[in-house]
Short mmCIF file of C-alpha atoms in Angstrom, two decimals:
data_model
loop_
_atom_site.label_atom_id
_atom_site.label_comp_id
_atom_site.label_asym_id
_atom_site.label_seq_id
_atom_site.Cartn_x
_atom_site.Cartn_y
_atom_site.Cartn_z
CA UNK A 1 11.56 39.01 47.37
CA UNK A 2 8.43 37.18 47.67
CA UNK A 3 7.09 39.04 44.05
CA UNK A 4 10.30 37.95 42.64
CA UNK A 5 9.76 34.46 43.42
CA UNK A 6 6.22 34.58 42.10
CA UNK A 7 7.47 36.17 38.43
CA UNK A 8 10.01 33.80 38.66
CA UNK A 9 7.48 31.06 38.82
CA UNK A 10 4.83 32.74 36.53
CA UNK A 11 7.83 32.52 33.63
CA UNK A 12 8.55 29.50 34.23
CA UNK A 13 5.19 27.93 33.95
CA UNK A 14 4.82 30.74 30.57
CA UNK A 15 8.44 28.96 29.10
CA UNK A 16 6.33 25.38 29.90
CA UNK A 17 3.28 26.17 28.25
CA UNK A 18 5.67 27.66 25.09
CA UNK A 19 6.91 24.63 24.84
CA UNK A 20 4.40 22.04 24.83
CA UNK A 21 3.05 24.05 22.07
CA UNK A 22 5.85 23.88 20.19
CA UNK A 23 6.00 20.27 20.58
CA UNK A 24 2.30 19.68 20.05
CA UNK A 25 2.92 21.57 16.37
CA UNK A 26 5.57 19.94 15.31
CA UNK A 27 3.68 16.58 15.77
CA UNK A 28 0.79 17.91 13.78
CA UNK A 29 2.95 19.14 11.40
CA UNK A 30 4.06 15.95 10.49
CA UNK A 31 0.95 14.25 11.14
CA UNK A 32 -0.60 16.44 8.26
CA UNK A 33 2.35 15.72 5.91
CA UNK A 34 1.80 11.85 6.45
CA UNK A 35 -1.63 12.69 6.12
CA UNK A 36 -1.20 14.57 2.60
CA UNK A 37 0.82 11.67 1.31
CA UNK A 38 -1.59 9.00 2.23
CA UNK A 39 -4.50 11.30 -0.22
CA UNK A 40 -2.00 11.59 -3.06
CA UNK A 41 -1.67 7.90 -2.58
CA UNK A 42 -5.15 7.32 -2.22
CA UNK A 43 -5.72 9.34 -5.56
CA UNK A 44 -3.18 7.11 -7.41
CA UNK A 45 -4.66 3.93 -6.37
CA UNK A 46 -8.20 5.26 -7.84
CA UNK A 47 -6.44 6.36 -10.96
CA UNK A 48 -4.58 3.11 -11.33
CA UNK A 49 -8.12 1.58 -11.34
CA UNK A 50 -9.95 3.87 -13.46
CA UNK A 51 -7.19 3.56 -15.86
CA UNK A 52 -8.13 -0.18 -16.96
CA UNK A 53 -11.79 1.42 -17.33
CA UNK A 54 -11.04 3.86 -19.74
CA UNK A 55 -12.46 3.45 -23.60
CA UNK A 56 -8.58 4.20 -24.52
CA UNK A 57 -7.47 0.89 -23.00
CA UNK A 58 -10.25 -1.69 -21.23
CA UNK A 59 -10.88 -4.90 -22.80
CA UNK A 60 -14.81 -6.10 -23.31
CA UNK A 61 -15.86 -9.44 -24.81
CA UNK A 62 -19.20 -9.36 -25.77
CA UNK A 63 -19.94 -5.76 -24.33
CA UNK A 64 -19.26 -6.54 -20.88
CA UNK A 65 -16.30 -5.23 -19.55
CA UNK A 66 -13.85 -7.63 -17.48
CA UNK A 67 -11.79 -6.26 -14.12
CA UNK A 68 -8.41 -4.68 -14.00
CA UNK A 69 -8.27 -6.11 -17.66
CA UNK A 70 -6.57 -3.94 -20.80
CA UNK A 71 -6.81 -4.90 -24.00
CA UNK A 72 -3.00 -5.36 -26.10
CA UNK A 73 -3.72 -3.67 -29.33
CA UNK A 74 -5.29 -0.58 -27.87
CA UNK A 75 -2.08 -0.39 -25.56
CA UNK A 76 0.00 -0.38 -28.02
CA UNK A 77 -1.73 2.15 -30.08
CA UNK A 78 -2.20 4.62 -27.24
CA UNK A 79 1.30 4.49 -25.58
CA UNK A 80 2.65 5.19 -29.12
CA UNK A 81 -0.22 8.17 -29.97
CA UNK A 82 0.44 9.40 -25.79
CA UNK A 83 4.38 9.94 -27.24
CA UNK A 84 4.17 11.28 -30.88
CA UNK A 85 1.55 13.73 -29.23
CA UNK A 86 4.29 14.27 -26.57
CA UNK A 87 6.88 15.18 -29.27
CA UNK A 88 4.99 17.25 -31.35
CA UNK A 89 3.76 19.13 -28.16
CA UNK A 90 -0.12 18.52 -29.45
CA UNK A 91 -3.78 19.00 -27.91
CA UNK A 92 -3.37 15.42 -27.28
CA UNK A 93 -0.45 15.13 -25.09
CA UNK A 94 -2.09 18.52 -22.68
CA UNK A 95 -5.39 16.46 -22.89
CA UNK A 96 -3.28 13.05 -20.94
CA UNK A 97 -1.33 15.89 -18.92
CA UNK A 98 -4.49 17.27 -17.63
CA UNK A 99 -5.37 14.12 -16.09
CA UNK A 100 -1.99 12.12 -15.24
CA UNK A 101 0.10 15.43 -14.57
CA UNK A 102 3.59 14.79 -13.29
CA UNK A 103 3.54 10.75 -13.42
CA UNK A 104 4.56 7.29 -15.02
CA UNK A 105 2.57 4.59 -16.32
CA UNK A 106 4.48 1.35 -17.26
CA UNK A 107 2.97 -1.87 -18.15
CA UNK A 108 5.69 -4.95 -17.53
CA UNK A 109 3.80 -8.71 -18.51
CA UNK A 110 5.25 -10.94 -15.83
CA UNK A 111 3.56 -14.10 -17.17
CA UNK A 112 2.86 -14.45 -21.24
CA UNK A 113 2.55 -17.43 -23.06
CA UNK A 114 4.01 -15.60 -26.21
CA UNK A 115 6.88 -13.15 -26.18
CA UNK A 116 6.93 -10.66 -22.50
CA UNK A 117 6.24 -7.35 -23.77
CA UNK A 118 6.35 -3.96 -22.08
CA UNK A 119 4.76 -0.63 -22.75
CA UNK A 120 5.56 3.07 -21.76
CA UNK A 121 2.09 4.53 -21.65
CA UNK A 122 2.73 7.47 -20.19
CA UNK A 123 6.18 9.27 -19.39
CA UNK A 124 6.22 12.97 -17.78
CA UNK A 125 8.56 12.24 -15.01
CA UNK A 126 11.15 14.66 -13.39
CA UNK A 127 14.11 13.33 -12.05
CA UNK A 128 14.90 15.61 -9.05
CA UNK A 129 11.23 14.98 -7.64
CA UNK A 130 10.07 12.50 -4.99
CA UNK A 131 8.41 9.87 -5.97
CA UNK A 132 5.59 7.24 -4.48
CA UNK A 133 5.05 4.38 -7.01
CA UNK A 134 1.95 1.96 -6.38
CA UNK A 135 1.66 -1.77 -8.50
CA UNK A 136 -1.39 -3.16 -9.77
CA UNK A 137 -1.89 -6.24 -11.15
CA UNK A 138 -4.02 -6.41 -14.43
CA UNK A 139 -4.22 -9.13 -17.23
CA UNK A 140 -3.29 -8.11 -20.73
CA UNK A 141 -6.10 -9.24 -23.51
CA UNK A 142 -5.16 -9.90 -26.82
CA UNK A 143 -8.41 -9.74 -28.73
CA UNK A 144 -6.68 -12.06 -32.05
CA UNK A 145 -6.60 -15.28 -30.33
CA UNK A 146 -8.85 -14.09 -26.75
CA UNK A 147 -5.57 -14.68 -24.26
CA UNK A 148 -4.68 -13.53 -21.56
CA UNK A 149 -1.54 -12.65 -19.79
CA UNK A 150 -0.43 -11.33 -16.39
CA UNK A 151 1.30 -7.90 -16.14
CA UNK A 152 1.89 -5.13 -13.60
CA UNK A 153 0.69 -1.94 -14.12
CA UNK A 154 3.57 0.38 -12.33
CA UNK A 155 2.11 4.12 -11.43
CA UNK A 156 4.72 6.72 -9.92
CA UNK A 157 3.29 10.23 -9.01
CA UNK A 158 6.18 12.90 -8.69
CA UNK A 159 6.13 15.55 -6.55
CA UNK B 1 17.63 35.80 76.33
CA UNK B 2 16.27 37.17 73.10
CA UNK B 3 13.13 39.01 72.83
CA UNK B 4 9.73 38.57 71.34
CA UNK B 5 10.23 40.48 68.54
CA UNK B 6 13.34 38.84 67.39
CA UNK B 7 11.95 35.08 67.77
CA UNK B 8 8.94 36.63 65.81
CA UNK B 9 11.07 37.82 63.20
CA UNK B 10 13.37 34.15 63.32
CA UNK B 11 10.40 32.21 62.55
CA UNK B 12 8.75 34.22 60.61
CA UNK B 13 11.69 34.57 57.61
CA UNK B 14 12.31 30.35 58.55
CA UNK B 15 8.41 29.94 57.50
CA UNK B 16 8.77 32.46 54.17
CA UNK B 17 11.78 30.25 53.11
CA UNK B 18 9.93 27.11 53.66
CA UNK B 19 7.25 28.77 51.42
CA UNK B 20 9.69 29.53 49.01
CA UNK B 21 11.05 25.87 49.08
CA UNK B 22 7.92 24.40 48.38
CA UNK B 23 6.97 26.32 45.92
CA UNK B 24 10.18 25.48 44.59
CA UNK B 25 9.19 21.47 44.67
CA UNK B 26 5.83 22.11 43.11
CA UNK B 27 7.66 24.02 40.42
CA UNK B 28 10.05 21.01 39.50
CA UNK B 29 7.23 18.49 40.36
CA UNK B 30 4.94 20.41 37.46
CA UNK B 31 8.11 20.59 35.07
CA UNK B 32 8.55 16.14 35.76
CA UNK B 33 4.72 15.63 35.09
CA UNK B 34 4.59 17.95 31.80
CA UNK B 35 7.96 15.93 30.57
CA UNK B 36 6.47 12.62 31.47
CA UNK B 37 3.02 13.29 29.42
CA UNK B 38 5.05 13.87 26.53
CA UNK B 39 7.27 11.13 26.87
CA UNK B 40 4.40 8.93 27.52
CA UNK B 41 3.02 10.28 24.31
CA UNK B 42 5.72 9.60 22.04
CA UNK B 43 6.28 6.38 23.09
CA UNK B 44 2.45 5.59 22.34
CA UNK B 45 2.99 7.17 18.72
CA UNK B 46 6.35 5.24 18.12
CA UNK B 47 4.93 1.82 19.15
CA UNK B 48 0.92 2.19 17.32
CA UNK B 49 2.06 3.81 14.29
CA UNK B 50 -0.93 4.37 12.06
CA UNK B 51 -1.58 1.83 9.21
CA UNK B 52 -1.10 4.08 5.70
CA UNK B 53 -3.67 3.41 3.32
CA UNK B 54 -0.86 2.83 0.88
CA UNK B 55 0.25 -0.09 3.07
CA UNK B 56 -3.77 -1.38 3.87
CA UNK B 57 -4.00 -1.16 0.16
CA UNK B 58 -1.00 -3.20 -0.68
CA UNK B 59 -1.54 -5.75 1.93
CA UNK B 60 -5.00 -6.21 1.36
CA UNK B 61 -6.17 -5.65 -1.92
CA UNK B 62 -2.96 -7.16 -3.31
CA UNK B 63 -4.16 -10.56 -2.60
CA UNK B 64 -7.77 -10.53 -3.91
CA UNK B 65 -6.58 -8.40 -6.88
CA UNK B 66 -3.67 -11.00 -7.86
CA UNK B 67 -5.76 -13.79 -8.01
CA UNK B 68 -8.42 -12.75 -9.77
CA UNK B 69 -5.92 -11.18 -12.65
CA UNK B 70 -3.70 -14.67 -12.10
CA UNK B 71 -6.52 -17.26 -12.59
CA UNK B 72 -8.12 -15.88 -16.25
CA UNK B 73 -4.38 -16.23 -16.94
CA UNK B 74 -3.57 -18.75 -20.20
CA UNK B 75 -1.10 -21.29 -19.30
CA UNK B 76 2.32 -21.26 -21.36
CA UNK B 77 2.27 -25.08 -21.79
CA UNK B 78 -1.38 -25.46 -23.11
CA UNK B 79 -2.49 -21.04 -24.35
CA UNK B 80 -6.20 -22.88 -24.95
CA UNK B 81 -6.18 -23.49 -20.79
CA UNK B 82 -6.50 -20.73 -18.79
CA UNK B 83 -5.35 -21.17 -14.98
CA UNK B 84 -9.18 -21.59 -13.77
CA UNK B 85 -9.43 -24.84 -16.11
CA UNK B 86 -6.31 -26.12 -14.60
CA UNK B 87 -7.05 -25.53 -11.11
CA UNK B 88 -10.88 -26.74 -11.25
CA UNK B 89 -9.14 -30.23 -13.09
CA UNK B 90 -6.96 -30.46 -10.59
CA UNK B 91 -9.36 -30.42 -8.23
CA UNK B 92 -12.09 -32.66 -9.83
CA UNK B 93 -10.30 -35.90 -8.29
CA UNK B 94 -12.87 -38.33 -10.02
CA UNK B 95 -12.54 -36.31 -13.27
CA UNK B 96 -9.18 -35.15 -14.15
CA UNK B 97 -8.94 -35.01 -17.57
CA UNK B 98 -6.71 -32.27 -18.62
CA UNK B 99 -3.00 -32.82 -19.98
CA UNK B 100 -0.92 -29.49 -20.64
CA UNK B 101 2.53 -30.47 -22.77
CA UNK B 102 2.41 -33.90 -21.38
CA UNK B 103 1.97 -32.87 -17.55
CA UNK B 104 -0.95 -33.11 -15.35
CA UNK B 105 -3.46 -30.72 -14.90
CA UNK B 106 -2.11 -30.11 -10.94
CA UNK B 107 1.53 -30.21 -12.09
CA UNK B 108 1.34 -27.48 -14.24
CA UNK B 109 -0.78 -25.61 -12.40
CA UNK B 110 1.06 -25.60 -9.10
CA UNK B 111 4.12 -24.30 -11.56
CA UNK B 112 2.35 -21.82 -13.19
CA UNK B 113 1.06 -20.27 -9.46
CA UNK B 114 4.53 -20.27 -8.33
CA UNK B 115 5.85 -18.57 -11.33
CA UNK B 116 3.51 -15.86 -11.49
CA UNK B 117 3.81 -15.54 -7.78
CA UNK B 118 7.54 -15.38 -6.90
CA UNK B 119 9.22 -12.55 -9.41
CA UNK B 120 6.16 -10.83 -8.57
CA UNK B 121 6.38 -10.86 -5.15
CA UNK B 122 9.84 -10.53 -5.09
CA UNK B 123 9.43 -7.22 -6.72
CA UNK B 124 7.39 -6.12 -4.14
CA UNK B 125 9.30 -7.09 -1.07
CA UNK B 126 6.45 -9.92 -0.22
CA UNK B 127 6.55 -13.83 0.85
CA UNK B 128 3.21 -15.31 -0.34
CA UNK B 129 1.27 -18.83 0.32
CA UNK B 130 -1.80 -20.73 -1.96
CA UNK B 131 -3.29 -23.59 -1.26
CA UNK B 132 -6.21 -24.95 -3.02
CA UNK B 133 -8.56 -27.26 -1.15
CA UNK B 134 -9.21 -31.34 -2.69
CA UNK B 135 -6.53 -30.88 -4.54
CA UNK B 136 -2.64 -31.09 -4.80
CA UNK B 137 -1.77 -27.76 -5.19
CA UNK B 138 0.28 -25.76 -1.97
CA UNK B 139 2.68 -23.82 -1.38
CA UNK B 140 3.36 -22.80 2.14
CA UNK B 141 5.02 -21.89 5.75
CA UNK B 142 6.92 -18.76 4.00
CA UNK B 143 4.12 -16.48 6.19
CA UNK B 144 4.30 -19.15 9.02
CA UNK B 145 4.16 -16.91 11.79
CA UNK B 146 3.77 -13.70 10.85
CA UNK B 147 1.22 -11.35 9.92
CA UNK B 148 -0.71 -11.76 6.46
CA UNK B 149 -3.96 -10.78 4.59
CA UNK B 150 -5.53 -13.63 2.94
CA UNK B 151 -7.53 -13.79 -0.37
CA UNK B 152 -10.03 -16.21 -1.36
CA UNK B 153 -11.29 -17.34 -5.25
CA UNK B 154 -14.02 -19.99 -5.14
CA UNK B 155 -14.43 -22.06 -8.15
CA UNK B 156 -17.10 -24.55 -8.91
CA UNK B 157 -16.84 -28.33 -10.25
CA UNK B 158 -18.69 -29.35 -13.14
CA UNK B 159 -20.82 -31.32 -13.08
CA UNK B 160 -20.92 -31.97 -9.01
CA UNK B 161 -21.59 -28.42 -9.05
CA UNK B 162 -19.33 -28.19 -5.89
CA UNK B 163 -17.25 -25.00 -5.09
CA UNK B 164 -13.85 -25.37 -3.84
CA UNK B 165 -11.76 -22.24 -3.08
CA UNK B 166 -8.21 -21.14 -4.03
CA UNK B 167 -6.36 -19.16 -1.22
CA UNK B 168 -3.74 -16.89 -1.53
CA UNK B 169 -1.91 -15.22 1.35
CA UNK B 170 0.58 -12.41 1.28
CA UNK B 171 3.12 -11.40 4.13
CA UNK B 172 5.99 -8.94 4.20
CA UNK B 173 9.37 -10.59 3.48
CA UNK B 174 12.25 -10.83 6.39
#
């Protein structure tokens, strides 16, 4: 009787112990998810940054390049080279895809003092995917008449 | 009257059951503590949710990024003024010299601010106050009371040489 009871107890405590590990993992399970997302934002943010630094697309007056700043014409020229190259399936496109992967880059001017304009830079997107989108602010250069205008620079990742 | 024996035996399966009783207790009393712990625990995570870096980002960086891409902005009414010349104007009181499409400097550049700002904002689910100090440019009490990052731009006067500062402050919308 009395090694009954004490089995009886022993499982119990065992079933307890189960438990609050089974708990305790499901906690870090998600815990680690959140964490993942957080990094894959954290990588977008620095991409959305480096972006207005590349040769492809930042603005310099006088050799000195200006913050979050992308210059008009070379916008317009490489969203419309990023696209052919996507069409015709070129070295090109793979060389963007390499870096941007599964994402969208739209530029939207919020604030012009010409005509609001709006540029596609980049476009591999799936539709069934999740998506986290992060907006920067940037101005918009136009190196004819040395303006500036206000835009957002929209980045979603898909996953 | 019974025998030895037999009380022996009496008390002896009483004190076993008492055993078993407590045991028992301490059993259930283990079970309430190991429920409690985690009860306590996920109360703690639901009310001190960590701060994503997505959200730290937007909340802080937001601010100071905005206004420096908003003030090299050129102004619709005058494209030869950029916000910055407006702003410092404004706030030259013994100076103002600046007229953009017929307006004062501070007019337009309280209008411009506020367009730029709202859609944008909007957009992002965000309520937003500037101010700019010595001179009449404000908007606020739309983050009255609740939390917000703030952003500074200082600007200086020519020729006092004084700075004066621009501040921009962002809160989640209701």
């Amino acid at each position: 009787m009395q090694s009954t009871e004490t089995i009886f107890v022993v499982i119990i405590i065992i079933v307890i112990v189960l438990l609050g590990f089974v708990f305790y993992s499901r906690v870090q399970e998600s815990s680690i998810k959140e964490k993942q997302r957080e990094q894959r934002v954290l990588r977008m943010i620095t991409l959305a940054h480096a972006l207005s630094n590349w040769p492809e697309l930042e603005c310099s007056t006088l050799e000195s390049r200006d913050f979050d700043c992308i210059d008009r014409l070379k916008l317009g020229v490489l969203s419309d080279f990023i696209n052919v190259s996507r069409q015709d399936d070129t070295y090109a496109f793979k060389y963007y895809n390499d870096l941007l992967r599964r994402s969208r880059i739209v530029i939207t001017e919020v604030y012009s003092h010409t005509d609001k304009e709006s540029w596609v830079v980049y476009d591999n997107s799936v539709e069934s995917a999740s998506k986290e989108t992060v907006f920067i602010p940037v101005n918009v250069f136009d190196p004819t008449d040395h303006t500036f205008t206000f835009a957002m620079m929209e980045l979603s990742l898909y996953e | 009257m019974k025998s030895e024996p037999e009380l022996d035996s009496r008390s002896g399966s009483r004190r076993l059951k008492r055993r078993a009783q407590l045991e028992m207790i301490g059993l259930i009393v283990i079970v309430i503590m190991v429920i409690t712990v985690m009860l306590v625990y996920l109360v703690y995570k639901v009310n001190n949710p960590s701060e994503s870096i997505k959200r730290g980002y937007v909340n802080k960086e937001l601010a100071s990024n905005f206004l420096i891409t908003i003030t090299k902005v050129n102004v619709k009414e005058c494209p030869q003024q950029t916000l910055t010349d407006l702003v410092t104007d404004c706030a030259n009181t013994a100076r103002r010299s600046i007229y953009c499409g017929g307006e004062k400097s501070c007019v337009v550049a309280n209008k411009t601010l506020y367009d730029i700002l709202t859609p944008t904002m909007d957009e992002l689910g965000k309520d937003f106050e500037f101010s700019v100090e010595r001179a009449d440019l404000n908007y606020t009490g739309a983050c009255k009371d609740k939390e917000r990052v703030q952003a500074v731009q200082v600007f200086t006067l020519f020729p006092s040489m004084e700075r004066i500062r621009l501040t921009l402050n962002v809160c989640d919308a209701d």
